[in-house]
Short mmCIF file of N, CA, C and O in Angstrom, two decimals:
data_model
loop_
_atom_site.label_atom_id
_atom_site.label_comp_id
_atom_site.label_asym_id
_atom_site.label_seq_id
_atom_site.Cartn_x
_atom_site.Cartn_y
_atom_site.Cartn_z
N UNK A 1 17.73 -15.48 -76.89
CA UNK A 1 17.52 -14.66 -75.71
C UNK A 1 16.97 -15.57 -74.60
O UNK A 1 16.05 -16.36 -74.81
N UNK A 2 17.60 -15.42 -73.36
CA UNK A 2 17.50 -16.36 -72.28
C UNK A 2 15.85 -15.91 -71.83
O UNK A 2 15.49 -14.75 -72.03
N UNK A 3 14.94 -16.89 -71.24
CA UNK A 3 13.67 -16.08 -70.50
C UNK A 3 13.48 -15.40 -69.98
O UNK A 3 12.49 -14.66 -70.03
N UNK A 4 14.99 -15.37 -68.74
CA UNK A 4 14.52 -14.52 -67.85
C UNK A 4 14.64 -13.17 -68.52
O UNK A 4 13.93 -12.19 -68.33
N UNK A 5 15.46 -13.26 -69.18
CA UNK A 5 15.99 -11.72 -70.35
C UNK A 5 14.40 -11.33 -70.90
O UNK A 5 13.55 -10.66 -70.33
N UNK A 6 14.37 -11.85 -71.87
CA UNK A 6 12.57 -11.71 -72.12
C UNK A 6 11.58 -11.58 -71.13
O UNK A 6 10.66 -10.80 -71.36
N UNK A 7 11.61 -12.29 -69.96
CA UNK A 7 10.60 -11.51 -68.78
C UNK A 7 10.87 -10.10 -68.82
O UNK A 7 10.06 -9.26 -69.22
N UNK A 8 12.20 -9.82 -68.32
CA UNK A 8 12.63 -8.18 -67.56
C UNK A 8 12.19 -7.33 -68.93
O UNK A 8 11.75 -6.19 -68.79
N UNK A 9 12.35 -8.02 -70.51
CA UNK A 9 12.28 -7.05 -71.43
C UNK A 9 10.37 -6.59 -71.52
O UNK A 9 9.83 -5.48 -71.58
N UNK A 10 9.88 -7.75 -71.50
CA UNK A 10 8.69 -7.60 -71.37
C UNK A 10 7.64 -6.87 -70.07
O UNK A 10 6.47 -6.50 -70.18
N UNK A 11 8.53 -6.85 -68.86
CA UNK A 11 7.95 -6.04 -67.86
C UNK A 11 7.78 -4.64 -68.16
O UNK A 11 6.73 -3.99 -68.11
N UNK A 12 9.14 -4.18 -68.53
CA UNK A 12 9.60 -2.95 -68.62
C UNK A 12 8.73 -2.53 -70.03
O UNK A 12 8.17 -1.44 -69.91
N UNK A 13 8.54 -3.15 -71.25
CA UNK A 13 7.52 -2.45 -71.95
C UNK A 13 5.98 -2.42 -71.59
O UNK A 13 5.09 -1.70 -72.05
N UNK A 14 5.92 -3.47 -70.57
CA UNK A 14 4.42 -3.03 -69.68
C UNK A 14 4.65 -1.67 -69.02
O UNK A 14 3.78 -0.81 -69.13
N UNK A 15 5.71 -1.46 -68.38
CA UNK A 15 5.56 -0.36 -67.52
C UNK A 15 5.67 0.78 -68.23
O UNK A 15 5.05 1.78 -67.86
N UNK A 16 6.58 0.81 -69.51
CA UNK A 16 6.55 1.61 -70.14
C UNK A 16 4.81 2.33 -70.93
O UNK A 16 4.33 3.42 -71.23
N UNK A 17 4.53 1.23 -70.94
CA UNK A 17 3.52 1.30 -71.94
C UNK A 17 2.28 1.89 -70.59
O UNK A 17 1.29 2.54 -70.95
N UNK A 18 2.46 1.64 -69.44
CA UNK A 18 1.09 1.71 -68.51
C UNK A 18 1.56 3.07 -68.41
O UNK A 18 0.55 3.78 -68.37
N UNK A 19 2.60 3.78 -68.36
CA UNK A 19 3.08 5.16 -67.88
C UNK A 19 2.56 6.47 -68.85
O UNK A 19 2.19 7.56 -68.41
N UNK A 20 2.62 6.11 -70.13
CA UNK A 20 2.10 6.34 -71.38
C UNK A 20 0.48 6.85 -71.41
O UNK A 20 -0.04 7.93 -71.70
N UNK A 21 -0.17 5.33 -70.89
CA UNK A 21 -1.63 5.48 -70.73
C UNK A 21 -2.02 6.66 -69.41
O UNK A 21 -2.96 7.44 -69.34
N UNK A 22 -1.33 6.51 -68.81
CA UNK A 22 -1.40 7.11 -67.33
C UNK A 22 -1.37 8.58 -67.70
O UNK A 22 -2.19 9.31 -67.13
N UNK A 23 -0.30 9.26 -68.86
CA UNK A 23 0.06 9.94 -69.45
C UNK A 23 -1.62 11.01 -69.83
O UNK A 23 -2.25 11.93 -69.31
N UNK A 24 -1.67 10.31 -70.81
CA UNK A 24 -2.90 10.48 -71.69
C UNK A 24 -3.69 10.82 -70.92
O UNK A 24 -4.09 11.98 -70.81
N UNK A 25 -4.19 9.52 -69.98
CA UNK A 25 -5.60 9.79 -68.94
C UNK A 25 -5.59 11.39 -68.21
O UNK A 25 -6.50 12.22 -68.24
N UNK A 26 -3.91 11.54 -67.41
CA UNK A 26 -4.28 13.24 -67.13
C UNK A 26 -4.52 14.15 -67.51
O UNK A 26 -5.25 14.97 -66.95
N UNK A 27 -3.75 14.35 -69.01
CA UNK A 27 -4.15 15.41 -69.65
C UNK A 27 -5.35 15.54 -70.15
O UNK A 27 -5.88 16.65 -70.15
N UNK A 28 -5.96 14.50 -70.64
CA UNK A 28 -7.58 14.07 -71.07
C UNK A 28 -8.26 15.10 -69.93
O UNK A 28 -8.99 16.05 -70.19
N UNK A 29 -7.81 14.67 -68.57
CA UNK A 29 -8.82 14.97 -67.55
C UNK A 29 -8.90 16.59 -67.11
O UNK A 29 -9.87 17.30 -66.82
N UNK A 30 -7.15 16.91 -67.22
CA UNK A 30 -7.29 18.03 -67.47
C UNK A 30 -7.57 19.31 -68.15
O UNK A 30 -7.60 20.46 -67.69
N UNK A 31 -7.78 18.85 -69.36
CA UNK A 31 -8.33 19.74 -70.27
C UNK A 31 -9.63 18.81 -70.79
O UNK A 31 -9.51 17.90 -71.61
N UNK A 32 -10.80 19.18 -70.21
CA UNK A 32 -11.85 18.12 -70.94
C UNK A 32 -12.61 18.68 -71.95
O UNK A 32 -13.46 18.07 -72.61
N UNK A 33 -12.17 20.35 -72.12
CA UNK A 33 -13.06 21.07 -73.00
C UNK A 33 -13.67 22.16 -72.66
O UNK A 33 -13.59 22.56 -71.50
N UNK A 34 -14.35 22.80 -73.55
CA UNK A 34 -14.78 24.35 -72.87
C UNK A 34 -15.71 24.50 -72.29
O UNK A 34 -16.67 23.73 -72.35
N UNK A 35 -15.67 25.41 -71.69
CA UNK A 35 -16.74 25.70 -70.50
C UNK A 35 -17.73 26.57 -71.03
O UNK A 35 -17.42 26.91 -72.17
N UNK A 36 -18.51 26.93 -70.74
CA UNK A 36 -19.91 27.36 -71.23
C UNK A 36 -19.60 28.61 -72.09
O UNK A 36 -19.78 28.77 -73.30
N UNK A 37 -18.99 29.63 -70.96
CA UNK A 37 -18.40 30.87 -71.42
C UNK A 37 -17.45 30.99 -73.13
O UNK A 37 -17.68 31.70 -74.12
N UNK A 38 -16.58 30.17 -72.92
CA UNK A 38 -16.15 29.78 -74.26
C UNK A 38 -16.85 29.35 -75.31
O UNK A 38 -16.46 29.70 -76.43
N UNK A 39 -17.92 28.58 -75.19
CA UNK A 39 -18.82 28.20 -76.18
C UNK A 39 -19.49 29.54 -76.77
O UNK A 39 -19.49 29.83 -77.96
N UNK A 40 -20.02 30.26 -75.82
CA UNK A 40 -20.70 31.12 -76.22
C UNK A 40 -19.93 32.53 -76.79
O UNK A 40 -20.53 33.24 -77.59
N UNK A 41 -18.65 32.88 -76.37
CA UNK A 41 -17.67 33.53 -77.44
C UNK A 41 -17.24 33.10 -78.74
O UNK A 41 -16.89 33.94 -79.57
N UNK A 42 -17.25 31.57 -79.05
CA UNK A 42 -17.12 30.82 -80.16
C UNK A 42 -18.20 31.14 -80.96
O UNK A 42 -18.20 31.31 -82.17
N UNK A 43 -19.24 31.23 -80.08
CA UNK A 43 -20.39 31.36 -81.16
C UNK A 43 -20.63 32.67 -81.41
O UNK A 43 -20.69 33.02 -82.59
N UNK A 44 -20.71 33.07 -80.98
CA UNK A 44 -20.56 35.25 -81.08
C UNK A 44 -19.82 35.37 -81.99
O UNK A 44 -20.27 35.70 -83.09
N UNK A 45 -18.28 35.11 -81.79
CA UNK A 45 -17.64 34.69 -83.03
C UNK A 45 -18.13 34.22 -84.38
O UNK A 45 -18.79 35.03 -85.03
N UNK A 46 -18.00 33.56 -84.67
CA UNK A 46 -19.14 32.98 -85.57
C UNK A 46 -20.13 33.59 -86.56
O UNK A 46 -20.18 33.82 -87.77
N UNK A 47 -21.14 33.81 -85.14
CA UNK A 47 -22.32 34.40 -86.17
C UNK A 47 -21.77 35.62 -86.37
O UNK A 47 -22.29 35.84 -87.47
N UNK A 48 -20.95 36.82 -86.11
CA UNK A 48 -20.53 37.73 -86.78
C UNK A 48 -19.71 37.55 -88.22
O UNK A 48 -20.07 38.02 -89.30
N UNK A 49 -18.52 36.74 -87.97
CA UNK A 49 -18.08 36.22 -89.25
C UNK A 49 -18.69 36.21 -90.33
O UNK A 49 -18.33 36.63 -91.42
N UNK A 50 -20.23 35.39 -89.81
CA UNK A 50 -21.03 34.66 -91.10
C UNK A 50 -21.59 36.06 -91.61
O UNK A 50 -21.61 36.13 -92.84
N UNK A 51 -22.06 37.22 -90.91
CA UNK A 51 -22.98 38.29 -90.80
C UNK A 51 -21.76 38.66 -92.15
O UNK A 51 -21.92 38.42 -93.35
N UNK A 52 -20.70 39.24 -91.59
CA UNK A 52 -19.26 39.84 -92.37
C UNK A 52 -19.40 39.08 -94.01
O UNK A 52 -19.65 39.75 -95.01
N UNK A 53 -19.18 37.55 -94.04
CA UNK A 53 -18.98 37.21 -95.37
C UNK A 53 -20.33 37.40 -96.15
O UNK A 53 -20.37 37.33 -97.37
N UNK A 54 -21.33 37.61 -95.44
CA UNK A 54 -22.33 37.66 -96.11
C UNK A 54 -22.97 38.73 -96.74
O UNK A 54 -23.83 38.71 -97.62
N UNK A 55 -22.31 39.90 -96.02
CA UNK A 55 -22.52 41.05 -96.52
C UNK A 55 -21.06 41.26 -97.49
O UNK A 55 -21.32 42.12 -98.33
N UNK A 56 -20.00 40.90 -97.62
CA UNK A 56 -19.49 40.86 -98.63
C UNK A 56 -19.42 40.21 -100.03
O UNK A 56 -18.84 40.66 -101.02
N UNK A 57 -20.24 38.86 -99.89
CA UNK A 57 -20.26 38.51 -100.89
C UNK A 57 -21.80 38.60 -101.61
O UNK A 57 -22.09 37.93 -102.60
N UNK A 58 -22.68 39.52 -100.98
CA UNK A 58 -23.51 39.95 -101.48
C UNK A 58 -23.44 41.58 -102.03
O UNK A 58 -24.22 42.16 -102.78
N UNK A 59 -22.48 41.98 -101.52
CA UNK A 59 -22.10 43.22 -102.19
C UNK A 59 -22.35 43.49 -103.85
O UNK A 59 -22.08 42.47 -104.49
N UNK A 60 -22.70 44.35 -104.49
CA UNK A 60 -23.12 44.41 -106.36
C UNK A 60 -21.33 44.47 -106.60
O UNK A 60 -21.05 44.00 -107.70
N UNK A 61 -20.42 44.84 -106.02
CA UNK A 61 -18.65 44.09 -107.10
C UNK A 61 -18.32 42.92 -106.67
O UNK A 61 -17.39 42.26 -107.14
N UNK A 62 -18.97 42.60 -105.83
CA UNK A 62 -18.69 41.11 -105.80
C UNK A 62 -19.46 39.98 -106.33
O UNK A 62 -18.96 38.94 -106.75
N UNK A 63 -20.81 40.29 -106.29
CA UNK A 63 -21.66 39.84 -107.28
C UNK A 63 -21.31 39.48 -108.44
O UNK A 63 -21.32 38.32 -108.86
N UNK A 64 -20.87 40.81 -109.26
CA UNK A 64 -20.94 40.92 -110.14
C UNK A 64 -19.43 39.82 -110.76
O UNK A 64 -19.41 39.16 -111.80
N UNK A 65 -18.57 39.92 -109.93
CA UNK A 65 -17.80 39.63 -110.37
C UNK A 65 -17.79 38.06 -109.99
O UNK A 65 -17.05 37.41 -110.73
N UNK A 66 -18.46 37.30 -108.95
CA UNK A 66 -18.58 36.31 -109.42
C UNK A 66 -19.54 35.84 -110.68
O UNK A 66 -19.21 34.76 -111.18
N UNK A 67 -20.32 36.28 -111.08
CA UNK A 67 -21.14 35.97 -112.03
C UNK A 67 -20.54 35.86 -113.08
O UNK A 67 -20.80 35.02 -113.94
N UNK A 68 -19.28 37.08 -113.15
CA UNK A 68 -18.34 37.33 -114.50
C UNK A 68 -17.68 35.74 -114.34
O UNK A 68 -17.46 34.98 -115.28
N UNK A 69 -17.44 35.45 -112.87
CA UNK A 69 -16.65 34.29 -113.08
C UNK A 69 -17.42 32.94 -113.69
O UNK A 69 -16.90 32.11 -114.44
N UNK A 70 -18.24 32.92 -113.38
CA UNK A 70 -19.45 31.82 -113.36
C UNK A 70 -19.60 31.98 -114.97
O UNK A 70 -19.20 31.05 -115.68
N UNK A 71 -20.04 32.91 -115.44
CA UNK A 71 -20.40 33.39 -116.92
C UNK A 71 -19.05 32.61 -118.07
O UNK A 71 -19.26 31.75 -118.93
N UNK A 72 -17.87 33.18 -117.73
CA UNK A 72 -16.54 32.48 -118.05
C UNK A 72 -16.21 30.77 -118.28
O UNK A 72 -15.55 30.07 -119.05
N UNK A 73 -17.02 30.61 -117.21
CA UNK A 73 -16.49 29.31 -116.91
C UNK A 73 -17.67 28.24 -117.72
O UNK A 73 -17.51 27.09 -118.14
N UNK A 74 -18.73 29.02 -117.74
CA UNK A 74 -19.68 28.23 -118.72
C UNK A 74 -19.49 28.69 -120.30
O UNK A 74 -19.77 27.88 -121.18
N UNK A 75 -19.18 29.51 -120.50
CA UNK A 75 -18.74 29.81 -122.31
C UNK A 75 -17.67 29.39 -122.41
O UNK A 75 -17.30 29.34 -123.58
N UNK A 76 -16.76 28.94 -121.50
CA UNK A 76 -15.12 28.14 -121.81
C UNK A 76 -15.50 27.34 -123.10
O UNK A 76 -16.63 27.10 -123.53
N UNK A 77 -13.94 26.89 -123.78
CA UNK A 77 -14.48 26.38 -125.27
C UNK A 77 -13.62 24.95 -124.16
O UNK A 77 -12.83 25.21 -123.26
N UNK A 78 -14.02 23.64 -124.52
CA UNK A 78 -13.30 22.49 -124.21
C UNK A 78 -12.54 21.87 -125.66
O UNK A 78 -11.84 20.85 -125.61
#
């Protein structure tokens, strides 16, 4: 491959490659993340969820039935 061939090939994957970065940098800038409001629905979110599984898996059939599982799994014969 002649040089000058390799210059033009090598420009063009600079430019390619700077267009790319250029790429990235806007969307980065444009979406930088949530805003306060969102945080605090995330978290509302959240602590209800946790409230929800916690009252289900403290429930006495669910209890119980993990224990059945737990109980099982320690009398298993190996």
């Amino acid at each position: 491959m002649s040089k000058a061939l390799w210059r033009v090939r090598v420009r063009m994957l600079e430019s390619v490659r700077a267009w790319v970065l250029a790429g990235r940098g806007w969307k980065a800038r444009r979406d930088a993340g949530m805003v306060t409001s969102e945080y605090a629905m995330g978290l509302i979110t959240a602590v209800g969820f946790a409230v929800v599984l916690y009252e289900v898996l403290t429930s006495g059939q669910v209890r119980g039935a993990l224990q059945d599982i737990v109980g099982r799994a320690l009398n298993g014969q190996f």
